[in-house]
PDB file of C-alpha atoms in Angstrom:
ATOM      1  CA  MET A   1     -19.332 -17.828 -16.413  1.00  0.00           C
ATOM      2  CA  HIS A   2     -18.554 -21.519 -15.288  1.00  0.00           C
ATOM      3  CA  ARG A   3     -18.550 -20.711 -11.862  1.00  0.00           C
ATOM      4  CA  THR A   4     -21.844 -18.657 -12.130  1.00  0.00           C
ATOM      5  CA  ALA A   5     -23.459 -21.277 -13.665  1.00  0.00           C
ATOM      6  CA  ALA A   6     -22.105 -23.881 -11.139  1.00  0.00           C
ATOM      7  CA  PHE A   7     -23.412 -21.134  -8.395  1.00  0.00           C
ATOM      8  CA  LEU A   8     -26.694 -20.688 -10.164  1.00  0.00           C
ATOM      9  CA  CYS A   9     -27.235 -24.344 -10.083  1.00  0.00           C
ATOM     10  CA  ALA A  10     -26.257 -25.267  -6.741  1.00  0.00           C
ATOM     11  CA  SER A  11     -28.692 -22.578  -5.537  1.00  0.00           C
ATOM     12  CA  VAL A  12     -31.437 -23.542  -7.691  1.00  0.00           C
ATOM     13  CA  LEU A  13     -30.760 -27.743  -6.501  1.00  0.00           C
ATOM     14  CA  ALA A  14     -30.854 -26.121  -2.782  1.00  0.00           C
ATOM     15  CA  SER A  15     -33.727 -24.181  -2.916  1.00  0.00           C
ATOM     16  CA  SER A  16     -35.544 -27.381  -4.388  1.00  0.00           C
ATOM     17  CA  LEU A  17     -34.377 -29.419  -1.308  1.00  0.00           C
ATOM     18  CA  MET A  18     -35.430 -26.902   0.876  1.00  0.00           C
ATOM     19  CA  ALA A  19     -39.088 -26.465  -1.017  1.00  0.00           C
ATOM     20  CA  GLN A  20     -39.095 -30.527  -0.943  1.00  0.00           C
ATOM     21  CA  GLY A  21     -38.824 -30.361   3.183  1.00  0.00           C
ATOM     22  CA  LYS A  22     -41.008 -28.076   3.713  1.00  0.00           C
ATOM     23  CA  LEU A  23     -43.451 -30.122   2.327  1.00  0.00           C
ATOM     24  CA  PRO A  24     -46.463 -31.484   4.387  1.00  0.00           C
ATOM     25  CA  ASP A  25     -45.572 -35.100   5.881  1.00  0.00           C
ATOM     26  CA  VAL A  26     -48.279 -37.967   4.966  1.00  0.00           C
ATOM     27  CA  SER A  27     -50.483 -38.430   8.164  1.00  0.00           C
ATOM     28  CA  SER A  28     -53.249 -41.068   9.622  1.00  0.00           C
ATOM     29  CA  THR A  29     -56.172 -40.422   7.874  1.00  0.00           C
ATOM     30  CA  ILE A  30     -60.078 -40.903   7.378  1.00  0.00           C
ATOM     31  CA  LYS A  31     -60.635 -40.909   3.431  1.00  0.00           C
ATOM     32  CA  GLY A  32     -64.198 -40.717   2.134  1.00  0.00           C
ATOM     33  CA  ASP A  33     -65.697 -41.084  -1.626  1.00  0.00           C
ATOM     34  CA  LEU A  34     -68.793 -40.681  -3.443  1.00  0.00           C
ATOM     35  CA  ASN A  35     -68.473 -42.427  -6.890  1.00  0.00           C
ATOM     36  CA  LEU A  36     -70.512 -42.925  -9.671  1.00  0.00           C
ATOM     37  CA  PRO A  37     -69.277 -47.022 -10.793  1.00  0.00           C
ATOM     38  CA  ILE A  38     -69.755 -46.959 -14.703  1.00  0.00           C
ATOM     39  CA  PRO A  39     -70.439 -50.448 -16.159  1.00  0.00           C
ATOM     40  CA  PHE A  40     -66.817 -51.436 -17.907  1.00  0.00           C
ATOM     41  CA  LYS A  41     -68.059 -53.870 -21.102  1.00  0.00           C
ATOM     42  CA  ASN A  42     -70.816 -55.406 -19.173  1.00  0.00           C
ATOM     43  CA  PRO A  43     -73.756 -54.903 -21.629  1.00  0.00           C
ATOM     44  CA  LEU A  44     -76.351 -56.981 -19.726  1.00  0.00           C
ATOM     45  CA  PHE A  45     -75.732 -54.916 -16.379  1.00  0.00           C
ATOM     46  CA  THR A  46     -76.200 -51.598 -18.485  1.00  0.00           C
ATOM     47  CA  ASN A  47     -79.166 -52.966 -20.006  1.00  0.00           C
ATOM     48  CA  TYR A  48     -81.064 -54.106 -17.012  1.00  0.00           C
ATOM     49  CA  THR A  49     -79.938 -51.862 -14.256  1.00  0.00           C
ATOM     50  CA  GLU A  50     -79.686 -47.909 -13.373  1.00  0.00           C
ATOM     51  CA  ASN A  51     -77.035 -46.497 -11.310  1.00  0.00           C
ATOM     52  CA  ILE A  52     -77.490 -44.377  -8.697  1.00  0.00           C
ATOM     53  CA  GLY A  53     -73.922 -44.248  -6.645  1.00  0.00           C
ATOM     54  CA  GLN A  54     -71.755 -45.408  -4.268  1.00  0.00           C
ATOM     55  CA  ALA A  55     -70.174 -44.460  -0.715  1.00  0.00           C
ATOM     56  CA  GLY A  56     -67.328 -45.158   1.088  1.00  0.00           C
ATOM     57  CA  LEU A  57     -65.344 -44.389   4.132  1.00  0.00           C
ATOM     58  CA  ALA A  58     -61.332 -45.861   4.957  1.00  0.00           C
ATOM     59  CA  PHE A  59     -58.691 -45.838   7.392  1.00  0.00           C
ATOM     60  CA  GLN A  60     -55.427 -45.624   6.992  1.00  0.00           C
ATOM     61  CA  VAL A  61     -52.130 -44.788   8.524  1.00  0.00           C
ATOM     62  CA  PRO A  62     -48.757 -44.080   6.704  1.00  0.00           C
ATOM     63  CA  VAL A  63     -46.248 -46.545   7.427  1.00  0.00           C
ATOM     64  CA  LEU A  64     -42.779 -46.265   5.556  1.00  0.00           C
ATOM     65  CA  LYS A  65     -41.830 -43.006   3.077  1.00  0.00           C
ATOM     66  CA  GLY A  66     -45.432 -42.238   2.038  1.00  0.00           C
ATOM     67  CA  MET A  67     -46.999 -45.261   1.800  1.00  0.00           C
ATOM     68  CA  SER A  68     -49.932 -46.147   3.864  1.00  0.00           C
ATOM     69  CA  ILE A  69     -51.922 -49.285   4.727  1.00  0.00           C
ATOM     70  CA  GLY A  70     -55.935 -49.211   6.032  1.00  0.00           C
ATOM     71  CA  ALA A  71     -59.053 -50.364   5.703  1.00  0.00           C
ATOM     72  CA  GLY A  72     -62.609 -49.584   4.692  1.00  0.00           C
ATOM     73  CA  GLY A  73     -65.769 -50.513   2.697  1.00  0.00           C
ATOM     74  CA  ALA A  74     -68.824 -49.224   1.036  1.00  0.00           C
ATOM     75  CA  MET A  75     -71.811 -49.313  -0.715  1.00  0.00           C
ATOM     76  CA  TRP A  76     -73.233 -49.233  -3.883  1.00  0.00           C
ATOM     77  CA  TRP A  77     -76.689 -48.958  -5.262  1.00  0.00           C
ATOM     78  CA  THR A  78     -78.826 -49.616  -8.529  1.00  0.00           C
ATOM     79  CA  THR A  79     -82.353 -49.758  -9.757  1.00  0.00           C
ATOM     80  CA  LEU A  80     -83.416 -52.314 -12.052  1.00  0.00           C
ATOM     81  CA  LYS A  81     -84.743 -50.545 -15.340  1.00  0.00           C
ATOM     82  CA  GLN A  82     -88.624 -51.663 -15.377  1.00  0.00           C
ATOM     83  CA  ARG A  83     -88.613 -50.191 -19.222  1.00  0.00           C
ATOM     84  CA  THR A  84     -86.994 -53.390 -20.174  1.00  0.00           C
ATOM     85  CA  LEU A  85     -87.901 -55.956 -17.429  1.00  0.00           C
ATOM     86  CA  GLN A  86     -91.201 -55.823 -17.127  1.00  0.00           C
ATOM     87  CA  PRO A  87     -93.840 -57.944 -16.854  1.00  0.00           C
ATOM     88  CA  PHE A  88     -91.185 -60.593 -16.219  1.00  0.00           C
ATOM     89  CA  VAL A  89     -89.466 -58.968 -13.135  1.00  0.00           C
ATOM     90  CA  PRO A  90     -91.156 -56.548 -10.588  1.00  0.00           C
ATOM     91  CA  ASN A  91     -89.924 -53.194  -9.110  1.00  0.00           C
ATOM     92  CA  GLY A  92     -86.021 -53.932  -7.156  1.00  0.00           C
ATOM     93  CA  ASP A  93     -82.896 -52.704  -6.662  1.00  0.00           C
ATOM     94  CA  VAL A  94     -79.363 -54.551  -6.671  1.00  0.00           C
ATOM     95  CA  ARG A  95     -76.747 -53.232  -3.789  1.00  0.00           C
ATOM     96  CA  ARG A  96     -73.028 -54.153  -3.437  1.00  0.00           C
ATOM     97  CA  THR A  97     -71.410 -53.908  -0.243  1.00  0.00           C
ATOM     98  CA  ILE A  98     -67.389 -54.028  -0.283  1.00  0.00           C
ATOM     99  CA  ALA A  99     -64.864 -54.591   2.438  1.00  0.00           C
ATOM    100  CA  TYR A 100     -61.190 -54.115   1.753  1.00  0.00           C
ATOM    101  CA  GLY A 101     -57.729 -53.487   3.124  1.00  0.00           C
ATOM    102  CA  LYS A 102     -55.849 -51.152   1.464  1.00  0.00           C
ATOM    103  CA  LEU A 103     -52.517 -50.240   0.297  1.00  0.00           C
ATOM    104  CA  ALA A 104     -51.674 -46.323  -0.607  1.00  0.00           C
ATOM    105  CA  TYR A 105     -49.197 -43.795  -1.604  1.00  0.00           C
ATOM    106  CA  GLU A 106     -49.394 -40.353  -0.606  1.00  0.00           C
ATOM    107  CA  ARG A 107     -47.534 -37.581  -1.933  1.00  0.00           C
ATOM    108  CA  TYR A 108     -47.529 -34.077  -1.717  1.00  0.00           C
ATOM    109  CA  THR A 109     -46.822 -31.720  -4.657  1.00  0.00           C
ATOM    110  CA  GLY A 110     -47.303 -28.417  -2.656  1.00  0.00           C
ATOM    111  CA  SER A 111     -48.057 -27.096   0.525  1.00  0.00           C
ATOM    112  CA  ASN A 112     -51.714 -27.677  -0.051  1.00  0.00           C
ATOM    113  CA  THR A 113     -51.955 -30.219  -2.533  1.00  0.00           C
ATOM    114  CA  PHE A 114     -51.476 -34.188  -2.965  1.00  0.00           C
ATOM    115  CA  TYR A 115     -52.087 -36.907  -4.745  1.00  0.00           C
ATOM    116  CA  GLU A 116     -53.029 -40.819  -3.497  1.00  0.00           C
ATOM    117  CA  ALA A 117     -52.496 -44.149  -5.698  1.00  0.00           C
ATOM    118  CA  SER A 118     -54.090 -47.188  -4.058  1.00  0.00           C
ATOM    119  CA  LEU A 119     -54.545 -50.623  -4.359  1.00  0.00           C
ATOM    120  CA  ARG A 120     -57.953 -52.706  -2.855  1.00  0.00           C
ATOM    121  CA  LEU A 121     -58.028 -56.081  -1.972  1.00  0.00           C
ATOM    122  CA  GLY A 122     -61.328 -57.875  -0.573  1.00  0.00           C
ATOM    123  CA  LEU A 123     -64.807 -59.071  -0.701  1.00  0.00           C
ATOM    124  CA  ALA A 124     -67.694 -57.881  -2.532  1.00  0.00           C
ATOM    125  CA  TRP A 125     -71.201 -58.856  -1.358  1.00  0.00           C
ATOM    126  CA  TYR A 126     -74.328 -58.808  -3.948  1.00  0.00           C
ATOM    127  CA  ASP A 127     -77.843 -58.222  -2.997  1.00  0.00           C
ATOM    128  CA  PHE A 128     -80.954 -58.868  -5.784  1.00  0.00           C
ATOM    129  CA  ASP A 129     -84.068 -57.768  -4.392  1.00  0.00           C
ATOM    130  CA  CYS A 130     -87.077 -57.766  -6.469  1.00  0.00           C
ATOM    131  CA  GLY A 131     -90.600 -59.828  -6.287  1.00  0.00           C
ATOM    132  CA  THR A 132     -88.174 -63.190  -7.977  1.00  0.00           C
ATOM    133  CA  CYS A 133     -84.545 -62.152  -7.091  1.00  0.00           C
ATOM    134  CA  VAL A 134     -82.346 -64.631  -5.313  1.00  0.00           C
ATOM    135  CA  GLY A 135     -81.583 -62.152  -3.047  1.00  0.00           C
ATOM    136  CA  ALA A 136     -78.280 -62.001  -0.948  1.00  0.00           C
ATOM    137  CA  ARG A 137     -75.077 -63.920  -2.746  1.00  0.00           C
ATOM    138  CA  ASP A 138     -72.197 -65.223  -1.209  1.00  0.00           C
ATOM    139  CA  GLY A 139     -68.946 -62.920  -0.808  1.00  0.00           C
ATOM    140  CA  VAL A 140     -66.710 -62.635  -4.048  1.00  0.00           C
ATOM    141  CA  ALA A 141     -62.956 -61.780  -4.424  1.00  0.00           C
ATOM    142  CA  TYR A 142     -62.555 -57.921  -5.514  1.00  0.00           C
ATOM    143  CA  TRP A 143     -59.998 -55.493  -5.931  1.00  0.00           C
ATOM    144  CA  ALA A 144     -59.642 -51.901  -7.073  1.00  0.00           C
ATOM    145  CA  LEU A 145     -57.226 -49.523  -8.931  1.00  0.00           C
ATOM    146  CA  GLY A 146     -57.625 -45.786  -8.225  1.00  0.00           C
ATOM    147  CA  MET A 147     -56.051 -42.360  -8.235  1.00  0.00           C
ATOM    148  CA  GLY A 148     -56.876 -39.175  -6.352  1.00  0.00           C
ATOM    149  CA  TYR A 149     -55.678 -35.296  -6.652  1.00  0.00           C
ATOM    150  CA  PHE A 150     -56.642 -33.729  -3.372  1.00  0.00           C
ATOM    151  CA  VAL A 151     -56.302 -29.661  -2.421  1.00  0.00           C
ATOM    152  CA  HIS A 152     -56.442 -28.586   1.281  1.00  0.00           C
ATOM    153  CA  ALA A 153     -59.575 -26.594   2.273  1.00  0.00           C
ATOM    154  CA  THR A 154     -58.069 -26.215   5.543  1.00  0.00           C
ATOM    155  CA  GLU A 155     -55.202 -27.728   7.128  1.00  0.00           C
ATOM    156  CA  ASN A 156     -56.030 -30.853   7.905  1.00  0.00           C
ATOM    157  CA  LEU A 157     -59.035 -31.305   5.338  1.00  0.00           C
ATOM    158  CA  ALA A 158     -58.652 -31.495   1.808  1.00  0.00           C
ATOM    159  CA  PHE A 159     -60.959 -32.278  -1.220  1.00  0.00           C
ATOM    160  CA  GLY A 160     -60.093 -34.123  -4.241  1.00  0.00           C
ATOM    161  CA  LEU A 161     -61.393 -35.850  -7.435  1.00  0.00           C
ATOM    162  CA  THR A 162     -60.792 -39.413  -7.959  1.00  0.00           C
ATOM    163  CA  LEU A 163     -60.719 -41.988 -10.540  1.00  0.00           C
ATOM    164  CA  GLY A 164     -60.272 -45.654 -10.464  1.00  0.00           C
ATOM    165  CA  TYR A 165     -61.095 -49.080 -11.609  1.00  0.00           C
ATOM    166  CA  ASP A 166     -62.701 -52.002 -10.056  1.00  0.00           C
ATOM    167  CA  GLN A 167     -63.769 -55.765 -10.517  1.00  0.00           C
ATOM    168  CA  SER A 168     -65.590 -58.390  -8.881  1.00  0.00           C
ATOM    169  CA  SER A 169     -65.325 -62.221  -9.338  1.00  0.00           C
ATOM    170  CA  ARG A 170     -68.419 -62.602 -10.365  1.00  0.00           C
ATOM    171  CA  THR A 171     -70.654 -62.774 -13.478  1.00  0.00           C
ATOM    172  CA  PHE A 172     -74.487 -60.910 -13.791  1.00  0.00           C
ATOM    173  CA  LEU A 173     -76.889 -64.121 -14.313  1.00  0.00           C
ATOM    174  CA  ALA A 174     -80.424 -64.133 -15.557  1.00  0.00           C
ATOM    175  CA  GLU A 175     -80.630 -66.500 -12.397  1.00  0.00           C
ATOM    176  CA  ASP A 176     -79.926 -63.332 -10.211  1.00  0.00           C
ATOM    177  CA  LEU A 177     -83.326 -62.031 -11.255  1.00  0.00           C
ATOM    178  CA  GLY A 178     -85.317 -65.555 -10.810  1.00  0.00           C
ATOM    179  CA  GLN A 179     -85.509 -65.889 -14.648  1.00  0.00           C
ATOM    180  CA  GLN A 180     -83.766 -68.680 -16.962  1.00  0.00           C
ATOM    181  CA  ARG A 181     -83.087 -66.274 -19.986  1.00  0.00           C
ATOM    182  CA  PHE A 182     -83.008 -62.208 -19.753  1.00  0.00           C
ATOM    183  CA  PRO A 183     -86.175 -60.861 -21.031  1.00  0.00           C
ATOM    184  CA  GLY A 184     -85.257 -59.759 -24.614  1.00  0.00           C
ATOM    185  CA  SER A 185     -82.283 -61.580 -25.230  1.00  0.00           C
ATOM    186  CA  PRO A 186     -81.367 -65.315 -25.575  1.00  0.00           C
ATOM    187  CA  GLN A 187     -78.403 -64.830 -23.045  1.00  0.00           C
ATOM    188  CA  SER A 188     -78.449 -65.983 -19.476  1.00  0.00           C
ATOM    189  CA  ALA A 189     -75.288 -64.717 -18.208  1.00  0.00           C
ATOM    190  CA  GLU A 190     -72.644 -61.857 -18.589  1.00  0.00           C
ATOM    191  CA  ARG A 191     -69.662 -62.940 -20.514  1.00  0.00           C
ATOM    192  CA  ARG A 192     -67.202 -60.982 -18.649  1.00  0.00           C
ATOM    193  CA  PRO A 193     -67.170 -60.493 -14.642  1.00  0.00           C
ATOM    194  CA  MET A 194     -68.145 -57.687 -12.953  1.00  0.00           C
ATOM    195  CA  ARG A 195     -66.238 -54.365 -13.467  1.00  0.00           C
ATOM    196  CA  ASN A 196     -66.633 -50.773 -13.556  1.00  0.00           C
ATOM    197  CA  VAL A 197     -64.901 -47.191 -14.012  1.00  0.00           C
ATOM    198  CA  LEU A 198     -64.953 -45.245 -10.847  1.00  0.00           C
ATOM    199  CA  VAL A 199     -65.521 -41.429 -11.261  1.00  0.00           C
ATOM    200  CA  GLY A 200     -66.334 -39.352  -8.614  1.00  0.00           C
ATOM    201  CA  LEU A 201     -65.216 -36.723  -5.630  1.00  0.00           C
ATOM    202  CA  GLY A 202     -63.309 -37.328  -2.560  1.00  0.00           C
ATOM    203  CA  PHE A 203     -62.315 -35.881   1.080  1.00  0.00           C
ATOM    204  CA  SER A 204     -59.486 -36.659   3.503  1.00  0.00           C
ATOM    205  CA  THR A 205     -59.162 -35.579   6.672  1.00  0.00           C
ATOM    206  CA  ARG A 206     -56.051 -35.778   8.617  1.00  0.00           C
ATOM    207  CA  LEU A 207     -56.013 -37.316  12.130  1.00  0.00           C
ATOM    208  CA  ARG A 208     -53.393 -34.750  13.839  1.00  0.00           C
ATOM    209  CA  ARG A 209     -53.610 -31.592  15.783  1.00  0.00           C
ATOM    210  CA  SER A 210     -53.638 -28.321  13.819  1.00  0.00           C
ATOM    211  CA  GLU A 211     -50.854 -25.570  15.000  1.00  0.00           C
ATOM    212  CA  ARG A 212     -52.863 -22.892  13.237  1.00  0.00           C
ATOM    213  CA  GLU A 213     -56.779 -23.539  13.708  1.00  0.00           C
ATOM    214  CA  ALA A 214     -58.829 -23.366  16.903  1.00  0.00           C
ATOM    215  CA  VAL A 215     -60.740 -26.477  16.105  1.00  0.00           C
ATOM    216  CA  THR A 216     -58.674 -29.392  16.074  1.00  0.00           C
ATOM    217  CA  TRP A 217     -58.634 -32.979  15.736  1.00  0.00           C
TER     218      TRP A 217
END
């Protein structure tokens, strides 16, 4: 009985190691995402703007045991809510441009599935665009944490769901809209820095030759 149990355990362990050895390796990739940033405890920004979305793109290369480094950028668009701002502020929008370096950890959970955890550090530029707005602001420090789970549609192309959090080292000011106070509010500044929960979709393209498909990178 003991020998049988030991043999079964050894067989399971060997099978597990063999399966792990057959998992795809992490390779250089181009990753893109389409997110909906949801302001987190920024009530003034939520009250006076309306989200459109954020699109981003990054390139990364593996360095050691699933760890990758890379760089990328993103653009976020929002519009000003006219029902809460008129007649004080005319039509307009707010755009955020991000440039960042990226540190990521990727691990395959099967032959066609993998997850990624990442840290992004960089700069964010805000552009307040309306008739009374101040226009573009200087860049501020930016950081973000993210998670994604991906499923391969082909050998080199995968799609997935992403979830994250980001924060910029600036607060939303009435001055950004060319006002001394926010319309309908005694406040002139948001109490907390600009931060968001990010929910979205992503894709990952491996930059390597496919052994099974005619169309290759």
